[in-house]
């Protein structure tokens, strides 16, 4: 049963601490997305990768957020230092660009981050 | 960037009733996706529509794409409590980069 796996599911941390969220995409998928969901802003695209190369990270606050794909089985999203306004659910999704150029993306269960 | 507007923002229907959710794009639609989300969970892929006025059905859910109006509709027939959740439409940006962006969602409640 192929699925996107995210860890941790829940994270509570103090302001100023570093937070790392991990995502294991579905094997064979060539695209990975990171999203943040809040009640106020909805689902925001933070960054995404195609064949492990970053295509766009314009949605991320550059000074504190970073996203990487060290290998095809792991994507990471790091926040350093974390702030209370970063509290949200962070989703990873992986997908495969099909012959028509569209991407069916499948989501993980998310990481609920609370920064106190 | 592409902006997707969904309507209504929330909807309460009686079990057994039909309903429609709309998604309108500010730009040309090249790939339109419908997802469902239950509180505290990830998004579940429902269906994808591509260029050309496509229509797809899955069980009691039908989605259509009207490329001229840059709009998609999701129709649920004979709604059930299991249909409750947040429905989100997403779309590919036609910039060659294929970034998948989403509307703000429609919250559906189905009353028994």
Short mmCIF file of N, CA and C in Angstrom, two decimals, chain A residues 4-115:
data_model
loop_
_atom_site.label_atom_id
_atom_site.label_comp_id
_atom_site.label_asym_id
_atom_site.label_seq_id
_atom_site.Cartn_x
_atom_site.Cartn_y
_atom_site.Cartn_z
N UNK A 4 2.48 8.32 1.28
CA UNK A 4 3.48 9.29 1.71
C UNK A 4 3.52 9.26 3.24
N UNK A 5 4.71 9.13 3.77
CA UNK A 5 4.88 9.03 5.22
C UNK A 5 5.57 10.27 5.75
N UNK A 6 4.94 10.88 6.75
CA UNK A 6 5.52 12.07 7.37
C UNK A 6 5.80 11.81 8.84
N UNK A 7 6.93 12.33 9.29
CA UNK A 7 7.26 12.25 10.71
C UNK A 7 7.86 13.57 11.18
N UNK A 8 7.61 13.96 12.44
CA UNK A 8 6.66 13.34 13.35
C UNK A 8 5.23 13.72 13.00
N UNK A 9 4.24 13.11 13.60
CA UNK A 9 2.84 13.49 13.37
C UNK A 9 2.49 14.74 14.15
N UNK A 10 3.06 14.85 15.32
CA UNK A 10 2.83 16.02 16.17
C UNK A 10 4.16 16.48 16.77
N UNK A 11 4.31 17.79 16.85
CA UNK A 11 5.54 18.35 17.43
C UNK A 11 5.19 19.62 18.19
N UNK A 12 5.57 19.65 19.45
CA UNK A 12 5.44 20.86 20.26
C UNK A 12 6.84 21.30 20.63
N UNK A 13 7.15 22.54 20.36
CA UNK A 13 8.50 23.01 20.63
C UNK A 13 8.46 24.44 21.16
N UNK A 14 9.53 24.83 21.76
CA UNK A 14 9.61 26.20 22.28
C UNK A 14 10.16 27.14 21.21
N UNK A 15 9.71 28.35 21.27
CA UNK A 15 10.18 29.37 20.35
C UNK A 15 11.71 29.42 20.35
N UNK A 16 12.28 29.50 19.16
CA UNK A 16 13.73 29.58 19.04
C UNK A 16 14.39 28.25 18.75
N UNK A 17 13.66 27.15 18.99
CA UNK A 17 14.23 25.84 18.74
C UNK A 17 14.18 25.48 17.25
N UNK A 18 15.07 24.58 16.88
CA UNK A 18 15.06 24.07 15.50
C UNK A 18 14.05 22.94 15.37
N UNK A 19 13.35 22.93 14.25
CA UNK A 19 12.36 21.88 13.99
C UNK A 19 12.69 21.26 12.63
N UNK A 20 12.73 19.95 12.57
CA UNK A 20 12.92 19.26 11.30
C UNK A 20 11.75 18.30 11.07
N UNK A 21 11.12 18.45 9.93
CA UNK A 21 10.04 17.56 9.53
C UNK A 21 10.52 16.72 8.36
N UNK A 22 10.12 15.46 8.37
CA UNK A 22 10.60 14.52 7.35
C UNK A 22 9.44 13.93 6.55
N UNK A 23 9.77 13.60 5.33
CA UNK A 23 8.77 13.06 4.42
C UNK A 23 9.40 11.97 3.56
N UNK A 24 8.73 10.83 3.50
CA UNK A 24 9.15 9.77 2.60
C UNK A 24 8.13 9.71 1.47
N UNK A 25 8.51 10.12 0.27
CA UNK A 25 7.55 10.13 -0.84
C UNK A 25 7.27 8.72 -1.32
N UNK A 26 6.25 8.58 -2.13
CA UNK A 26 5.91 7.30 -2.73
C UNK A 26 7.01 6.91 -3.72
N UNK A 27 7.44 5.68 -3.63
CA UNK A 27 8.53 5.20 -4.50
C UNK A 27 8.16 5.38 -5.96
N UNK A 28 9.08 5.99 -6.70
CA UNK A 28 8.83 6.20 -8.12
C UNK A 28 8.29 7.57 -8.47
N UNK A 29 7.79 8.30 -7.48
CA UNK A 29 7.31 9.65 -7.74
C UNK A 29 8.48 10.59 -7.94
N UNK A 30 8.32 11.54 -8.88
CA UNK A 30 9.43 12.43 -9.19
C UNK A 30 9.23 13.86 -8.70
N UNK A 31 8.10 14.10 -8.04
CA UNK A 31 7.81 15.46 -7.57
C UNK A 31 7.40 15.42 -6.10
N UNK A 32 7.95 16.33 -5.32
CA UNK A 32 7.61 16.43 -3.91
C UNK A 32 7.24 17.87 -3.60
N UNK A 33 6.10 18.03 -2.89
CA UNK A 33 5.61 19.35 -2.49
C UNK A 33 5.61 19.45 -0.97
N UNK A 34 5.87 20.65 -0.47
CA UNK A 34 5.66 20.97 0.94
C UNK A 34 4.59 22.07 1.02
N UNK A 35 3.57 21.83 1.86
CA UNK A 35 2.51 22.81 2.07
C UNK A 35 2.37 23.08 3.56
N UNK A 36 1.82 24.27 3.84
CA UNK A 36 1.47 24.62 5.22
C UNK A 36 -0.02 24.97 5.22
N UNK A 37 -0.73 24.45 6.22
CA UNK A 37 -2.15 24.72 6.31
C UNK A 37 -2.50 25.39 7.63
N UNK A 38 -3.17 26.53 7.56
CA UNK A 38 -3.68 27.21 8.74
C UNK A 38 -5.12 27.62 8.47
N UNK A 39 -5.83 27.92 9.53
CA UNK A 39 -7.22 28.34 9.37
C UNK A 39 -7.29 29.63 8.57
N UNK A 40 -6.37 30.53 8.83
CA UNK A 40 -6.43 31.85 8.19
C UNK A 40 -6.00 31.83 6.73
N UNK A 41 -4.94 31.11 6.44
CA UNK A 41 -4.35 31.16 5.10
C UNK A 41 -4.71 29.97 4.21
N UNK A 42 -5.30 28.96 4.80
CA UNK A 42 -5.60 27.78 4.01
C UNK A 42 -4.34 26.99 3.69
N UNK A 43 -4.30 26.38 2.52
CA UNK A 43 -3.19 25.52 2.13
C UNK A 43 -2.23 26.33 1.26
N UNK A 44 -1.05 26.58 1.78
CA UNK A 44 -0.06 27.39 1.07
C UNK A 44 1.09 26.51 0.59
N UNK A 45 1.49 26.70 -0.64
CA UNK A 45 2.63 25.98 -1.17
C UNK A 45 3.91 26.65 -0.69
N UNK A 46 4.77 25.86 -0.05
CA UNK A 46 6.02 26.40 0.46
C UNK A 46 7.17 26.17 -0.52
N UNK A 47 7.27 24.92 -0.99
CA UNK A 47 8.38 24.57 -1.89
C UNK A 47 8.04 23.30 -2.61
N UNK A 48 8.71 23.08 -3.74
CA UNK A 48 8.58 21.78 -4.36
C UNK A 48 9.79 21.42 -5.18
N UNK A 49 9.95 20.12 -5.35
CA UNK A 49 11.11 19.53 -6.00
C UNK A 49 10.66 18.66 -7.17
N UNK A 50 11.48 18.66 -8.19
CA UNK A 50 11.26 17.75 -9.32
C UNK A 50 12.57 17.01 -9.52
N UNK A 51 12.50 15.68 -9.48
CA UNK A 51 13.71 14.85 -9.59
C UNK A 51 14.80 15.33 -8.62
N UNK A 52 14.36 15.65 -7.42
CA UNK A 52 15.20 16.06 -6.29
C UNK A 52 15.74 17.47 -6.40
N UNK A 53 15.51 18.13 -7.53
CA UNK A 53 16.00 19.50 -7.68
C UNK A 53 14.93 20.49 -7.25
N UNK A 54 15.29 21.49 -6.46
CA UNK A 54 14.30 22.50 -6.05
C UNK A 54 13.85 23.33 -7.24
N UNK A 55 12.53 23.39 -7.48
CA UNK A 55 12.01 24.19 -8.58
C UNK A 55 11.52 25.55 -8.11
N UNK A 56 10.98 25.57 -6.93
CA UNK A 56 10.43 26.82 -6.44
C UNK A 56 10.31 26.76 -4.92
N UNK A 57 10.86 27.73 -4.27
CA UNK A 57 10.69 27.82 -2.82
C UNK A 57 10.28 29.23 -2.44
N UNK A 58 9.63 29.91 -3.36
CA UNK A 58 9.26 31.31 -3.14
C UNK A 58 8.21 31.48 -2.05
N UNK A 59 7.52 30.40 -1.70
CA UNK A 59 6.52 30.48 -0.66
C UNK A 59 7.07 30.37 0.75
N UNK A 60 8.35 30.14 0.86
CA UNK A 60 8.97 29.95 2.17
C UNK A 60 9.65 31.22 2.66
N UNK A 61 9.52 31.50 3.97
CA UNK A 61 10.34 32.57 4.56
C UNK A 61 11.81 32.12 4.52
N UNK A 62 12.60 32.78 3.71
CA UNK A 62 13.96 32.30 3.43
C UNK A 62 14.88 32.36 4.63
N UNK A 63 14.62 33.29 5.51
CA UNK A 63 15.58 33.47 6.59
C UNK A 63 15.53 32.35 7.61
N UNK A 64 14.42 31.61 7.67
CA UNK A 64 14.31 30.60 8.72
C UNK A 64 13.93 29.22 8.21
N UNK A 65 13.41 29.13 7.02
CA UNK A 65 12.96 27.86 6.47
C UNK A 65 13.95 27.34 5.44
N UNK A 66 14.13 26.04 5.41
CA UNK A 66 14.92 25.43 4.35
C UNK A 66 14.34 24.06 4.03
N UNK A 67 14.37 23.71 2.75
CA UNK A 67 13.86 22.42 2.30
C UNK A 67 14.92 21.74 1.47
N UNK A 68 15.06 20.44 1.69
CA UNK A 68 16.07 19.68 0.97
C UNK A 68 15.55 18.30 0.61
N UNK A 69 16.21 17.68 -0.37
CA UNK A 69 15.95 16.27 -0.68
C UNK A 69 17.31 15.59 -0.78
N UNK A 70 17.81 15.11 0.34
CA UNK A 70 19.13 14.47 0.32
C UNK A 70 19.18 13.22 -0.55
N UNK A 71 18.07 12.52 -0.68
CA UNK A 71 17.99 11.42 -1.63
C UNK A 71 16.53 11.23 -2.06
N UNK A 72 16.30 10.31 -2.95
CA UNK A 72 14.95 10.15 -3.53
C UNK A 72 13.92 9.65 -2.54
N UNK A 73 14.36 9.15 -1.41
CA UNK A 73 13.42 8.59 -0.43
C UNK A 73 13.18 9.51 0.75
N UNK A 74 13.77 10.69 0.74
CA UNK A 74 13.65 11.57 1.90
C UNK A 74 13.63 13.03 1.48
N UNK A 75 12.61 13.74 1.99
CA UNK A 75 12.54 15.19 1.86
C UNK A 75 12.45 15.76 3.26
N UNK A 76 13.12 16.88 3.49
CA UNK A 76 13.09 17.49 4.82
C UNK A 76 12.70 18.96 4.72
N UNK A 77 12.01 19.41 5.75
CA UNK A 77 11.68 20.82 5.90
C UNK A 77 12.15 21.24 7.28
N UNK A 78 13.00 22.25 7.31
CA UNK A 78 13.60 22.66 8.56
C UNK A 78 13.24 24.12 8.87
N UNK A 79 12.97 24.37 10.14
CA UNK A 79 12.69 25.73 10.59
C UNK A 79 13.69 26.04 11.71
N UNK A 80 14.46 27.11 11.52
CA UNK A 80 15.44 27.49 12.51
C UNK A 80 15.70 28.99 12.44
N UNK A 81 15.36 29.76 13.48
CA UNK A 81 14.66 29.36 14.69
C UNK A 81 13.14 29.38 14.49
N UNK A 82 12.44 28.54 15.23
CA UNK A 82 10.99 28.51 15.10
C UNK A 82 10.34 29.65 15.87
N UNK A 83 9.17 30.08 15.38
CA UNK A 83 8.42 31.16 16.01
C UNK A 83 6.97 30.72 16.18
N UNK A 84 6.24 31.31 17.13
CA UNK A 84 4.83 30.91 17.33
C UNK A 84 3.99 31.01 16.06
N UNK A 85 4.28 31.95 15.18
CA UNK A 85 3.49 32.09 13.95
C UNK A 85 3.73 30.95 12.97
N UNK A 86 4.71 30.11 13.24
CA UNK A 86 4.95 28.93 12.39
C UNK A 86 4.01 27.78 12.76
N UNK A 87 3.26 27.92 13.82
CA UNK A 87 2.34 26.87 14.23
C UNK A 87 1.32 26.62 13.12
N UNK A 88 1.25 25.38 12.68
CA UNK A 88 0.39 25.02 11.54
C UNK A 88 0.50 23.52 11.34
N UNK A 89 -0.24 23.01 10.36
CA UNK A 89 -0.05 21.63 9.92
C UNK A 89 0.74 21.68 8.62
N UNK A 90 1.82 20.95 8.58
CA UNK A 90 2.70 20.92 7.40
C UNK A 90 2.48 19.60 6.67
N UNK A 91 2.16 19.73 5.40
CA UNK A 91 1.90 18.54 4.59
C UNK A 91 2.98 18.37 3.53
N UNK A 92 3.31 17.14 3.32
CA UNK A 92 4.16 16.76 2.20
C UNK A 92 3.28 15.98 1.22
N UNK A 93 3.51 16.19 -0.04
CA UNK A 93 2.80 15.44 -1.07
C UNK A 93 3.81 15.00 -2.12
N UNK A 94 3.59 13.84 -2.69
CA UNK A 94 4.45 13.42 -3.79
C UNK A 94 3.58 13.10 -4.98
N UNK A 95 4.17 13.24 -6.16
CA UNK A 95 3.40 13.01 -7.37
C UNK A 95 4.29 12.64 -8.53
N UNK A 96 3.62 12.34 -9.62
CA UNK A 96 4.31 11.94 -10.83
C UNK A 96 3.74 12.75 -11.98
N UNK A 97 4.59 13.47 -12.68
CA UNK A 97 4.13 14.22 -13.83
C UNK A 97 3.78 13.23 -14.93
N UNK A 98 2.52 13.29 -15.42
CA UNK A 98 2.11 12.30 -16.42
C UNK A 98 2.39 12.82 -17.83
N UNK A 99 1.98 12.03 -18.81
CA UNK A 99 2.29 12.36 -20.19
C UNK A 99 1.70 13.68 -20.66
N UNK A 100 0.63 14.12 -20.00
CA UNK A 100 0.02 15.39 -20.38
C UNK A 100 0.58 16.56 -19.58
N UNK A 101 1.53 16.26 -18.73
CA UNK A 101 2.17 17.35 -18.00
C UNK A 101 1.47 17.73 -16.72
N UNK A 102 0.47 16.96 -16.30
CA UNK A 102 -0.20 17.26 -15.03
C UNK A 102 0.27 16.29 -13.97
N UNK A 103 0.09 16.67 -12.74
CA UNK A 103 0.65 15.90 -11.62
C UNK A 103 -0.44 15.41 -10.69
N UNK A 104 -0.55 14.13 -10.53
CA UNK A 104 -1.43 13.58 -9.49
C UNK A 104 -0.62 13.53 -8.22
N UNK A 105 -1.00 14.31 -7.25
CA UNK A 105 -0.23 14.40 -6.01
C UNK A 105 -0.98 13.70 -4.88
N UNK A 106 -0.25 12.96 -4.07
CA UNK A 106 -0.82 12.24 -2.94
C UNK A 106 -0.18 12.77 -1.66
N UNK A 107 -1.04 13.01 -0.68
CA UNK A 107 -0.61 13.69 0.53
C UNK A 107 -0.31 12.74 1.68
N UNK A 108 0.64 13.16 2.50
CA UNK A 108 0.86 12.50 3.77
C UNK A 108 -0.16 12.98 4.80
N UNK A 109 -0.07 12.43 6.01
CA UNK A 109 -1.02 12.77 7.06
C UNK A 109 -0.70 14.10 7.74
N UNK A 110 0.46 14.65 7.45
CA UNK A 110 0.80 15.96 7.99
C UNK A 110 1.55 15.89 9.31
N UNK A 111 2.26 16.97 9.59
CA UNK A 111 2.90 17.18 10.89
C UNK A 111 2.26 18.41 11.51
N UNK A 112 1.65 18.20 12.68
CA UNK A 112 1.03 19.33 13.38
C UNK A 112 2.08 19.96 14.28
N UNK A 113 2.49 21.17 13.95
CA UNK A 113 3.54 21.86 14.68
C UNK A 113 2.94 22.94 15.56
N UNK A 114 3.31 22.91 16.83
CA UNK A 114 2.91 23.96 17.77
C UNK A 114 4.17 24.56 18.37
N UNK A 115 4.32 25.84 18.18
CA UNK A 115 5.48 26.55 18.74
C UNK A 115 4.99 27.46 19.87
#
